[in-house]
mmCIF file of C-alpha atoms in Angstrom:
data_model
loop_
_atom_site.group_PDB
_atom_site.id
_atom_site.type_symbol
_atom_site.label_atom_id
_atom_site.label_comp_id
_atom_site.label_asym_id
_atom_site.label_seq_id
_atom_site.Cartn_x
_atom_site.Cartn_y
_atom_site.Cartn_z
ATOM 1 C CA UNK A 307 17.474 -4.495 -0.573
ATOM 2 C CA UNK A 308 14.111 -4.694 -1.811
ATOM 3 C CA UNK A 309 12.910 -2.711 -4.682
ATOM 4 C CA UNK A 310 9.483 -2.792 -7.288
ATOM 5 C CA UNK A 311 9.882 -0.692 -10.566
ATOM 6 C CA UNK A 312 7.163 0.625 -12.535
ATOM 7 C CA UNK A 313 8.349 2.245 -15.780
ATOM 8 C CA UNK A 314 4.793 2.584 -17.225
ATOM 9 C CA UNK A 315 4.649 6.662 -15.614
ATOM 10 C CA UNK A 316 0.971 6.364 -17.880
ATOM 11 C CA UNK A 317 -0.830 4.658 -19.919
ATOM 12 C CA UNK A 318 -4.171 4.709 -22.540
ATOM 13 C CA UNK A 319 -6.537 2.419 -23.501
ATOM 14 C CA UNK A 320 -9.066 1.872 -25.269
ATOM 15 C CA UNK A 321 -12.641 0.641 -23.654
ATOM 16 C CA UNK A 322 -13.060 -2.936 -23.559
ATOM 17 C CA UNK A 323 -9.282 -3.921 -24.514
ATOM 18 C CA UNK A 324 -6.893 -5.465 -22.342
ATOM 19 C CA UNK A 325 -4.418 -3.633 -20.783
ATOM 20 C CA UNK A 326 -1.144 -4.328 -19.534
ATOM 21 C CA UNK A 327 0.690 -3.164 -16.353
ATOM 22 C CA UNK A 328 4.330 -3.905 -16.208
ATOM 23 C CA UNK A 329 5.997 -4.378 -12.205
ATOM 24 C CA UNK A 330 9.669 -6.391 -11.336
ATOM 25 C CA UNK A 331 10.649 -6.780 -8.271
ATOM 26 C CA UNK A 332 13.896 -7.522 -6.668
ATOM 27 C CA UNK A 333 14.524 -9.394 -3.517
ATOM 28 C CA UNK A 334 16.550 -11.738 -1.398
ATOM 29 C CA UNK A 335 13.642 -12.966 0.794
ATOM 30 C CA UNK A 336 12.087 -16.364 -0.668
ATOM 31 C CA UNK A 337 9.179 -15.754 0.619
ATOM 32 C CA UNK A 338 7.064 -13.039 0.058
ATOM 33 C CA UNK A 339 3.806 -11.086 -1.400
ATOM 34 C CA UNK A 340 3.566 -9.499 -4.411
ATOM 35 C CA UNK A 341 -0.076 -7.335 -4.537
ATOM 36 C CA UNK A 342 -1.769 -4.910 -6.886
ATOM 37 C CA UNK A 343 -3.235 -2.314 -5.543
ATOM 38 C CA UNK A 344 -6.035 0.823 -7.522
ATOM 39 C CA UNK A 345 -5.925 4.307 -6.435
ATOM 40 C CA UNK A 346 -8.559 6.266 -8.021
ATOM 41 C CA UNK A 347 -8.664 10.060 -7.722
ATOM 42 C CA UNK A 348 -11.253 9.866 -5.056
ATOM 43 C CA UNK A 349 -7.765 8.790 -3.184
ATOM 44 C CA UNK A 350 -8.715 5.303 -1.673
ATOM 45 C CA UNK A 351 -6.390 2.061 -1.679
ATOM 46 C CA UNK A 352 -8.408 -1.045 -3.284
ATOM 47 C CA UNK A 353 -6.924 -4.466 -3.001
ATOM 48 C CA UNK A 354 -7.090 -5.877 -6.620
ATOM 49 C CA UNK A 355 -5.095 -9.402 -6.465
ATOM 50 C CA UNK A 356 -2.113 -11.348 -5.117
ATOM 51 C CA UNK A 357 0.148 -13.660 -5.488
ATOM 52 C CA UNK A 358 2.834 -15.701 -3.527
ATOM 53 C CA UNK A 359 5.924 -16.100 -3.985
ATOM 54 C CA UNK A 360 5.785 -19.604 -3.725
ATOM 55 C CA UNK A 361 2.434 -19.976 -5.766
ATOM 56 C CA UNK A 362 2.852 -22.078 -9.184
ATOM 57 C CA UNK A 363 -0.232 -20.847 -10.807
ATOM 58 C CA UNK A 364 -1.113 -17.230 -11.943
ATOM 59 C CA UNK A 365 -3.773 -15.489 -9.558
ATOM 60 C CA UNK A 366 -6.941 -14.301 -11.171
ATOM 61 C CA UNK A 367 -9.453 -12.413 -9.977
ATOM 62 C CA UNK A 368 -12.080 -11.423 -12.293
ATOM 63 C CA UNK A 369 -10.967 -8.751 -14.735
ATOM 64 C CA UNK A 370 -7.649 -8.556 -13.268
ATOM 65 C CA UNK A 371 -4.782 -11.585 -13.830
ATOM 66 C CA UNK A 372 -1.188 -11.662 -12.546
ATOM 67 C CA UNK A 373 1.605 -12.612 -15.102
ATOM 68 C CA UNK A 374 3.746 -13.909 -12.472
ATOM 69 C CA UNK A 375 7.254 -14.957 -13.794
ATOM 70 C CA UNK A 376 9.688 -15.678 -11.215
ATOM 71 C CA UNK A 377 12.737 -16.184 -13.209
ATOM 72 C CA UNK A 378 12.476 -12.634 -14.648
ATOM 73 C CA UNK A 379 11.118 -10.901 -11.497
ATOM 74 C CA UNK A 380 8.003 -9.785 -13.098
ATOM 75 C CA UNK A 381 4.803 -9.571 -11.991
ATOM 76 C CA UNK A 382 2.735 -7.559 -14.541
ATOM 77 C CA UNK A 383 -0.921 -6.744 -14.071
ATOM 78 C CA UNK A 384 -3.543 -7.736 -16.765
ATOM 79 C CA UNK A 385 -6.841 -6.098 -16.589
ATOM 80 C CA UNK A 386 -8.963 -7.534 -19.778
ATOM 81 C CA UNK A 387 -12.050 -5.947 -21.141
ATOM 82 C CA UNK A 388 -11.160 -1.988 -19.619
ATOM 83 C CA UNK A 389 -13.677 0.121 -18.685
ATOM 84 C CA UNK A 390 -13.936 3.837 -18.044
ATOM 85 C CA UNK A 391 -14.084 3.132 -14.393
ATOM 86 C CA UNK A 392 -10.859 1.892 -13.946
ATOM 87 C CA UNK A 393 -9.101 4.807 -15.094
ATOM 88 C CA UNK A 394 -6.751 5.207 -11.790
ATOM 89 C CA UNK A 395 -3.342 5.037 -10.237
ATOM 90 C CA UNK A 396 -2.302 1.457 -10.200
ATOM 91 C CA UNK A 397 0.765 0.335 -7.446
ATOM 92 C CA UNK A 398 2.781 -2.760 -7.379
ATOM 93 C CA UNK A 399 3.448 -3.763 -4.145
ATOM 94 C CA UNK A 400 5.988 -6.488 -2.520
ATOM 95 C CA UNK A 401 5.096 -7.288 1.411
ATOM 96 C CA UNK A 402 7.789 -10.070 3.006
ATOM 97 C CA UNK A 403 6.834 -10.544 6.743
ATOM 98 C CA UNK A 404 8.391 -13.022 9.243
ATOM 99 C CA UNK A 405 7.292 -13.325 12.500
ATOM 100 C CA UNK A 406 7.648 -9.465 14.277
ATOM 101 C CA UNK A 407 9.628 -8.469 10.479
ATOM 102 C CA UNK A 408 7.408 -6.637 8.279
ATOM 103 C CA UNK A 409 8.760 -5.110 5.037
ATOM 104 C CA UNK A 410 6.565 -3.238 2.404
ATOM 105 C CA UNK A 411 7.628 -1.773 -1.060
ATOM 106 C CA UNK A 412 5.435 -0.352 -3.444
ATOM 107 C CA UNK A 413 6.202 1.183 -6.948
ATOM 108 C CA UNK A 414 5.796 4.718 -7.965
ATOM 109 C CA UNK A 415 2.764 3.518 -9.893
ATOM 110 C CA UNK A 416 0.909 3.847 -12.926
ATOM 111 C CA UNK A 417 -1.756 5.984 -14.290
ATOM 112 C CA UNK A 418 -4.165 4.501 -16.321
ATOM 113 C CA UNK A 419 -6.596 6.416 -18.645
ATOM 114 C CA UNK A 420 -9.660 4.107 -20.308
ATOM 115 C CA UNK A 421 -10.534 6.034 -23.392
ATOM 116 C CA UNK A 422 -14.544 5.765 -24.702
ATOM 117 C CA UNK B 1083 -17.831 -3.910 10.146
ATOM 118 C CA UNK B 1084 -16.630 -0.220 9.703
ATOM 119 C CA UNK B 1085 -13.420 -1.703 8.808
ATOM 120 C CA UNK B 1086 -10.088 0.694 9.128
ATOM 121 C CA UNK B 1087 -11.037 4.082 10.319
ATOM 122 C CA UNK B 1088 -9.131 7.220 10.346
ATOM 123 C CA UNK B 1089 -9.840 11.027 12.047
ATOM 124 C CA UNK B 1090 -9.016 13.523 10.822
ATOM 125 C CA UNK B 1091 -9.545 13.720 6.980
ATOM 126 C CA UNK B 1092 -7.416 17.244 6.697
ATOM 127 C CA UNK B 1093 -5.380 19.151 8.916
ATOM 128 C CA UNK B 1094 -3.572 22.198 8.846
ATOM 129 C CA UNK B 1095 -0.880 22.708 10.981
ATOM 130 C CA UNK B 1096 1.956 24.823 11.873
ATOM 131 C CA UNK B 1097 5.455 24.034 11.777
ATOM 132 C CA UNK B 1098 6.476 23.017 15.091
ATOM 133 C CA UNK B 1099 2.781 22.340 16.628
ATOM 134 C CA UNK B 1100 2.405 18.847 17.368
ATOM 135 C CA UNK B 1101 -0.765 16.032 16.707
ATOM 136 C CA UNK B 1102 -2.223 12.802 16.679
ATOM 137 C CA UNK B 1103 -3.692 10.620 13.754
ATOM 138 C CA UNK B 1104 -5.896 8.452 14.736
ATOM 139 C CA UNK B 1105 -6.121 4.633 12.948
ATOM 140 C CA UNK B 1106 -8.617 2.193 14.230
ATOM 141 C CA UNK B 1107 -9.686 -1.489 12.987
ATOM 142 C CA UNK B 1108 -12.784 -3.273 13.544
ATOM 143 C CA UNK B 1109 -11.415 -7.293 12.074
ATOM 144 C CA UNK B 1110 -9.085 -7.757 15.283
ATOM 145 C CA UNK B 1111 -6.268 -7.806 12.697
ATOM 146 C CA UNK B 1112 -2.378 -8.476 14.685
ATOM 147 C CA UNK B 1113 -0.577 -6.306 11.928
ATOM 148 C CA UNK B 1114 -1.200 -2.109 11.806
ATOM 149 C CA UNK B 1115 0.762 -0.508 9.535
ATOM 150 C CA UNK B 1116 1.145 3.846 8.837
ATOM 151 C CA UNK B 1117 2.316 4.738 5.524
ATOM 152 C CA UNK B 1118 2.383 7.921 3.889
ATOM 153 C CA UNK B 1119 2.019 9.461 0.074
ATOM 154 C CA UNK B 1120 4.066 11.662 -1.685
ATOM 155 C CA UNK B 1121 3.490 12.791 -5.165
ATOM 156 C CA UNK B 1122 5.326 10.495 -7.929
ATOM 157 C CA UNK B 1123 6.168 8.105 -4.912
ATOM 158 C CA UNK B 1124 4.363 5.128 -3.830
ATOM 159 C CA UNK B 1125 3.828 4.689 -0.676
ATOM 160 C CA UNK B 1126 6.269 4.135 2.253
ATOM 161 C CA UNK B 1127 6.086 2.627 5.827
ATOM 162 C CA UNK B 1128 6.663 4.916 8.428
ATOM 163 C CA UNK B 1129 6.249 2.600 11.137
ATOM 164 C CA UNK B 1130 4.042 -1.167 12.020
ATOM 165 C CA UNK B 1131 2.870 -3.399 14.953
ATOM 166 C CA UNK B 1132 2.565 -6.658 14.998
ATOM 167 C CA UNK B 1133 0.119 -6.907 18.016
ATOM 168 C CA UNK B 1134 -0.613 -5.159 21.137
ATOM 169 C CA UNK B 1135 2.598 -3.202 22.364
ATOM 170 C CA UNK B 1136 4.731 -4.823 20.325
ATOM 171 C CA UNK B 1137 5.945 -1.612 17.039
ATOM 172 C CA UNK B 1138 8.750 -1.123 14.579
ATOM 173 C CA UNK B 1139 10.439 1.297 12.296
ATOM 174 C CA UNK B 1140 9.624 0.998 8.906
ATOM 175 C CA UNK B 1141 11.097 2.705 6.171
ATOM 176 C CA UNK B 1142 10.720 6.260 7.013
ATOM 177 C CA UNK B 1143 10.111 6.813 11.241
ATOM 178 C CA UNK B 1144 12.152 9.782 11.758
ATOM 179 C CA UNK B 1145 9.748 12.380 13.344
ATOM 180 C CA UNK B 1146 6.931 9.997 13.944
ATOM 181 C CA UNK B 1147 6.243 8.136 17.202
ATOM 182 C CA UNK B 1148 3.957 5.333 17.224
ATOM 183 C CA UNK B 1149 2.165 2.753 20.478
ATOM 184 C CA UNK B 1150 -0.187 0.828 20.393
ATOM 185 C CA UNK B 1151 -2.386 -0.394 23.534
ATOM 186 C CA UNK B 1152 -4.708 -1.571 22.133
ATOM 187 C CA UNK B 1153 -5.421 -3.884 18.870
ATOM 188 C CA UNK B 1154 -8.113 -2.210 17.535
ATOM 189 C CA UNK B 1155 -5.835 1.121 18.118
ATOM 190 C CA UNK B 1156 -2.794 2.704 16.283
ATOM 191 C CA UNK B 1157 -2.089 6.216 16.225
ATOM 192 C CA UNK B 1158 0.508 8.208 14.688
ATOM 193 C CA UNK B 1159 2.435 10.766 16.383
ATOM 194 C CA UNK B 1160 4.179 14.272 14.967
ATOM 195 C CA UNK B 1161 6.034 15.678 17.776
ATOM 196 C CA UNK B 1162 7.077 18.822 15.772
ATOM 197 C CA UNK B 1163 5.829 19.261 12.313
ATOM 198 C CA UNK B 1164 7.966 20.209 9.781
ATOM 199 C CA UNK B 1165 7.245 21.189 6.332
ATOM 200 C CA UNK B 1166 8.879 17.735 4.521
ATOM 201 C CA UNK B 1167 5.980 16.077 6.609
ATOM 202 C CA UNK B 1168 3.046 17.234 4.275
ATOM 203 C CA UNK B 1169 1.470 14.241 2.625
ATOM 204 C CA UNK B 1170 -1.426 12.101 2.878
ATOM 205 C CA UNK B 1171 -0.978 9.415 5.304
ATOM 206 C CA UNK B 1172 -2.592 6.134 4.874
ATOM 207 C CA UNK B 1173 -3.146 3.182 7.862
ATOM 208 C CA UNK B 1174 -3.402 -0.238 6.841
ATOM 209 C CA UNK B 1175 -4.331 -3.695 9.056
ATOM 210 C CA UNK B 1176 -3.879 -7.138 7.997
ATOM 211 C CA UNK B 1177 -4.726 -10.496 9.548
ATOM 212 C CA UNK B 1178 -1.376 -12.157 10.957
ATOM 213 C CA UNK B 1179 1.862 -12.591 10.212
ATOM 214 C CA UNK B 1180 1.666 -14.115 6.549
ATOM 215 C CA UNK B 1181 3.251 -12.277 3.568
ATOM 216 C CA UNK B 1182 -0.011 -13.418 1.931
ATOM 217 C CA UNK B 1183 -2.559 -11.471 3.959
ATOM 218 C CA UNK B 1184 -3.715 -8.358 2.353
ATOM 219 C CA UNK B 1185 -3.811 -4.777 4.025
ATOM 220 C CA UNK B 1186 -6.801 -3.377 4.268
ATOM 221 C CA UNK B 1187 -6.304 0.596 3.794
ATOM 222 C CA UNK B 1188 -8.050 3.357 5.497
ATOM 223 C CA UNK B 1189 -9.253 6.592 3.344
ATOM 224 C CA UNK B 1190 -6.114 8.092 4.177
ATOM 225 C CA UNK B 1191 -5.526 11.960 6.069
ATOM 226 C CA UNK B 1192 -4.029 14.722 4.040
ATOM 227 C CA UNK B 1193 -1.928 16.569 6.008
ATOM 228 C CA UNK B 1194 -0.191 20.151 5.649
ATOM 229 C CA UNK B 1195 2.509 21.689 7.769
ATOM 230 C CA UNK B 1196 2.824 25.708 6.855
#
């Protein structure tokens, strides 16, 4: 079975701290996707970063950084220097595809509120 | 590149009346994918394709049929709407058949079945 958990239901902070989103996974496949994903309230799905299972080094992409630890099935979401705009829904996503095989599982998610 | 498209934004429908979401891509992705939204869940495939005639179940298919002629095309089918089917329905495309490709997500249609 495949699974992500999200146990952060919402969280606050403050403008131009760092913020942590917490996401483990479970799976059997050795090779997959894990993704982070923003939903803000105007309802889109933005792509914010990824990394492979497979991948030795953290991804980073801008703001955002993956704490990828393999061993503990974690794959937390760092977003450093918050501001108001990314107040949004935040989902953890795992994607393991093989040939014609395609499996997706996202978390619940997490709302995140940027205070001023 | 207009990216992924989808028509209609809303609908209304009645239980038991039937209709067609429409999902289009512009990047000649392989992989279409429908998912849909309920509140406090994330979100959950309904049903994929890998390429041109070629579809699966995902993780929730009952009461949705899917083809797909086309690979710029994917379209989502309710044969009977039911209530439980409310929720906002996303489609997503992605390059090929690599766990690492990202989806690329249309705006999503928010559906209601009275």
């Amino acid at each position: 079975a495949q699974k992500i958990t999200q146990t952060q239901p919402g969280m606050f902070v403050q403008e131009k701290e760092a913020v942590t989103l917490d996401c483990t996974y479970d799976t059997s496949d050795p090779s997959y996707g894990l993704f982070w994903y923003k939903q803000p309230s105007s309802g889109e799905m933005i792509f914010l970063i990824y990394q492979g299972s497979y991948d030795q080094q953290n991804a980073t992409e801008g703001r955002y950084s993956l704490n990828f630890q393999k061993a503990r099935k974690s794959a937390n979401l760092v977003i450093s220097a918050s501001q108001l705009g990314d107040s949004a829904m935040y989902f953890c996503a795992m994607r393991v595809v093989r040939g014609g095989y395609q499996k997706v599982t996202f978390g619940i998610g997490t709302k995140l509120q940027v205070i001023p | 590149n207009a990216g992924v498209t989808q028509t209609p934004k809303f609908q209304v429908l009645k239980t038991g009346q039937s209709m067609t979401l429409q999902c289009a891509q512009d990047m000649n992705h392989e992989y279409m994918s429908w998912y849909r939204q309920d509140p406090g869940m994330g979100l959950r495939l309904i049903h994929y394709s890998v390429g041109a005639g070629i579809t699966d179940q995902g993780e929730v298919p009952n009461g949705y049929n899917v083809s797909r002629s086309t690979t710029e095309d994917f379209p989502l089918r309710l044969l009977s709407a039911a209530p439980s089917q409310t929720s906002v329905y996303f489609c997503a495309s992605s390059r090929s058949g690599t766990s690492e490709n990202e989806q690329y997500f249309g705006p999503g249609t928010r559906l209601t079945v009275t």
